[in-house]
Coordinates of C-alpha atoms and ligand atoms in Angstrom, one line a residue:
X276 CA 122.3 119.8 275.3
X277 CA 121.3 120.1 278.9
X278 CA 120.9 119.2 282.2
X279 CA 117.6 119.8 283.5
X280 CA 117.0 120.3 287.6
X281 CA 114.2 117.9 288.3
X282 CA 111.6 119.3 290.4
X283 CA 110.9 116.9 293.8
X284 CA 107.2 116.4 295.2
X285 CA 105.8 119.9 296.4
X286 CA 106.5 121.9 293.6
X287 CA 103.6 122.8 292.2
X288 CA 105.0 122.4 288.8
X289 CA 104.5 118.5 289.6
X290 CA 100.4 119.3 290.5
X291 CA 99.8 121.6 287.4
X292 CA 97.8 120.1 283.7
X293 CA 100.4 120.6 281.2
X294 CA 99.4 122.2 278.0
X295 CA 99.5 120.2 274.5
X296 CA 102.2 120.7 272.0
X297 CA 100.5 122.6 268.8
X298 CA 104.0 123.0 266.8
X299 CA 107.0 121.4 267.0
X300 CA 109.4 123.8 267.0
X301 CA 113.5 123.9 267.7
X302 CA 112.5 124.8 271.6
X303 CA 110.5 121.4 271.9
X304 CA 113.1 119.2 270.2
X305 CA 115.8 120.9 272.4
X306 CA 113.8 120.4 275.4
X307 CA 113.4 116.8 274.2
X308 CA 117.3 116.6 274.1
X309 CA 118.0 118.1 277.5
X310 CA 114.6 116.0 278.6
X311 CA 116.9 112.3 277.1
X312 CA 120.6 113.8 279.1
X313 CA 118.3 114.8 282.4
X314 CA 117.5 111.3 282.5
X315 CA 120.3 109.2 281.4
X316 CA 122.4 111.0 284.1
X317 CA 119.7 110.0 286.7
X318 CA 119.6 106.9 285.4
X319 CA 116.0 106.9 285.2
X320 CA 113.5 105.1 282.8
X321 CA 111.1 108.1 282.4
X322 CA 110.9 111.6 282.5
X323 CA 108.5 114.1 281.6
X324 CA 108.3 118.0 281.0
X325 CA 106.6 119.4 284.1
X326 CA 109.1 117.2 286.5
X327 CA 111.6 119.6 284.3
X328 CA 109.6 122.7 284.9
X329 CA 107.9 122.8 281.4
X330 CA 104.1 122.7 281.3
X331 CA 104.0 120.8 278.4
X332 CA 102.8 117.2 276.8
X333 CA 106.0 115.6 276.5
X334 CA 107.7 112.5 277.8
X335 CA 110.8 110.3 277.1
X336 CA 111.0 107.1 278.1
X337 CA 113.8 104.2 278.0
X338 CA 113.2 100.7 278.9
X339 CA 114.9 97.5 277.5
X340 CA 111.9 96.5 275.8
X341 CA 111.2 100.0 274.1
X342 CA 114.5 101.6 273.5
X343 CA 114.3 105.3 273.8
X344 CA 110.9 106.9 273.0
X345 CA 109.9 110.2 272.6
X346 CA 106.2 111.2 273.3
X347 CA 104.8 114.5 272.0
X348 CA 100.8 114.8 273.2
X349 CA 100.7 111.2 274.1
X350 CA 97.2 109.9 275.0
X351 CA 96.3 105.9 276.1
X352 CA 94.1 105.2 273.4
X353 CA 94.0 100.8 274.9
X354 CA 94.4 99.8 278.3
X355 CA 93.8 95.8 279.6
X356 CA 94.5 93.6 282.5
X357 CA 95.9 95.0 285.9
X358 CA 99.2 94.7 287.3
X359 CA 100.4 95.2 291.0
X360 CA 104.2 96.2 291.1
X361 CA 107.0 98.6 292.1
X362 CA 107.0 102.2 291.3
X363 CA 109.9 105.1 291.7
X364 CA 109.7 108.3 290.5
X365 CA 112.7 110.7 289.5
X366 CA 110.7 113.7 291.5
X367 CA 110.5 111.0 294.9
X368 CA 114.1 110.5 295.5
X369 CA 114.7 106.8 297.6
X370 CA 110.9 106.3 297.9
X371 CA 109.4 103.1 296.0
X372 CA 105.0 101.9 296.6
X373 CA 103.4 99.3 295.0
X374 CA 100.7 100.8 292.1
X375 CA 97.6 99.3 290.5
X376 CA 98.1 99.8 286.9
X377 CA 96.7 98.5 283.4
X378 CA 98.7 95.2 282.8
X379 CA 99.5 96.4 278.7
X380 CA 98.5 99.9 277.5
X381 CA 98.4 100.9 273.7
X382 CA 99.5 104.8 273.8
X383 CA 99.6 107.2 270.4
X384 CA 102.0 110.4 270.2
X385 CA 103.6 112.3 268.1
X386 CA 107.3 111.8 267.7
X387 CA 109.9 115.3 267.0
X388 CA 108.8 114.8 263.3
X389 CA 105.4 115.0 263.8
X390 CA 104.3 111.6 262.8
X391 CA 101.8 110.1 264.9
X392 CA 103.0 106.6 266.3
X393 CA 101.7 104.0 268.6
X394 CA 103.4 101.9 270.9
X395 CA 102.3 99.2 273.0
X396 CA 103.9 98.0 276.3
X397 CA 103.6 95.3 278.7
X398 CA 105.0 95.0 282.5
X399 CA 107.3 98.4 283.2
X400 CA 106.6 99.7 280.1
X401 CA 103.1 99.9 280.6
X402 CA 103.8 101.4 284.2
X403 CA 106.1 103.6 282.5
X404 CA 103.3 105.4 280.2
X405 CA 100.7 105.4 282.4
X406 CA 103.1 107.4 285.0
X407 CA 104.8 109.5 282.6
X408 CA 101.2 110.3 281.5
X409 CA 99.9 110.9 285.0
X410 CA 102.8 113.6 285.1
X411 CA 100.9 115.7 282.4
X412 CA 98.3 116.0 284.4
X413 CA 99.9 116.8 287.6
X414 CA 99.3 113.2 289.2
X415 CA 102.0 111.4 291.2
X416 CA 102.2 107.7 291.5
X417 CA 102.0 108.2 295.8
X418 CA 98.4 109.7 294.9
X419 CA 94.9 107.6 295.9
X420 CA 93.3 105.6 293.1
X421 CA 97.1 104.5 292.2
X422 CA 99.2 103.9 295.1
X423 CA 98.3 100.3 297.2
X424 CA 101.1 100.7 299.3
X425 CA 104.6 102.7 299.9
X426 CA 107.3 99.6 300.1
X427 CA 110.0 99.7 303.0
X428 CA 113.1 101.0 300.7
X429 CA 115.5 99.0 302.9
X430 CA 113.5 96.0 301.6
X431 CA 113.4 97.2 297.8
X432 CA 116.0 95.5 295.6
X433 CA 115.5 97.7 292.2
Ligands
NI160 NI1 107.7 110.3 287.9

């Protein structure tokens, strides 16, 4: 196990389309490991590959409501509602913007043992895939289409 140095906005690691996983092998579950210590010691509630420098479909994610999950090729196969709330991101250090996002999103992946799963989320869960998600395909939650506004961070509580 691992720390991994997370890339910050402008490396163009962040703007690249990360490839799919075809095989699970010992260098995806390790990077999966590393991926789970890189962001418990940032103390953040998602992470995926590229932010690590790792073109590839694969996302953790920990919230209270989900527990850890680990997300090989995930794709958002539901999406409903719309929610308007508070964003970070582990690659924008101190920087928090209101997003528009799907208020509850249905997402299927693979976990490491290659079983296919679906997981639904509501709230920051649902924020949660959809920006891990974005990350696979080089998209930052500052971009246009997402961001409604960039909050003051002295006036951010989170
Ligand atoms: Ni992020």
């Amino acid at each position: 196990m691992a720390l991994l140095r997370i890339r910050k906005k402008g490396d163009p690691t962040l703007r690249s389309h990360s490839r799919p996983v075809d095989k699970i092998t010992e260098r995806i579950t390790t990077l999966l490991d590393d991926m789970i210590d890189t962001l418990h010691d940032a103390d953040g509630c998602g992470l995926a590959a590229p932010q690590v420098g790792v073109r590839r479909r694969v996302v953790v994610i920990e919230t209270e409501e989900s527990g850890l999950l680990e997300l090989i090729n995930p794709e958002i196969i539901a999406s409903e509602g719309e929610q308007l709330e508070g964003e970070g991101c582990l690659s924008i250090p101190g920087e928090w913007g209101i997003t528009r996002r799907p208020a509850k999103v249905t997402v299927r992946a693979l976990d490491r043992h290659g079983e296919m799963k679906e997981y639904t989320g509501e709230g920051l869960l649902a924020r949660a895939f959809c920006h891990e998600i974005d990350h696979l395909d080089g998209k930052l939650y500052t971009d246009p289409g997402i961001l409604v506004e960039m909050l003051d961070p002295e006036e951010e509580d989170n």
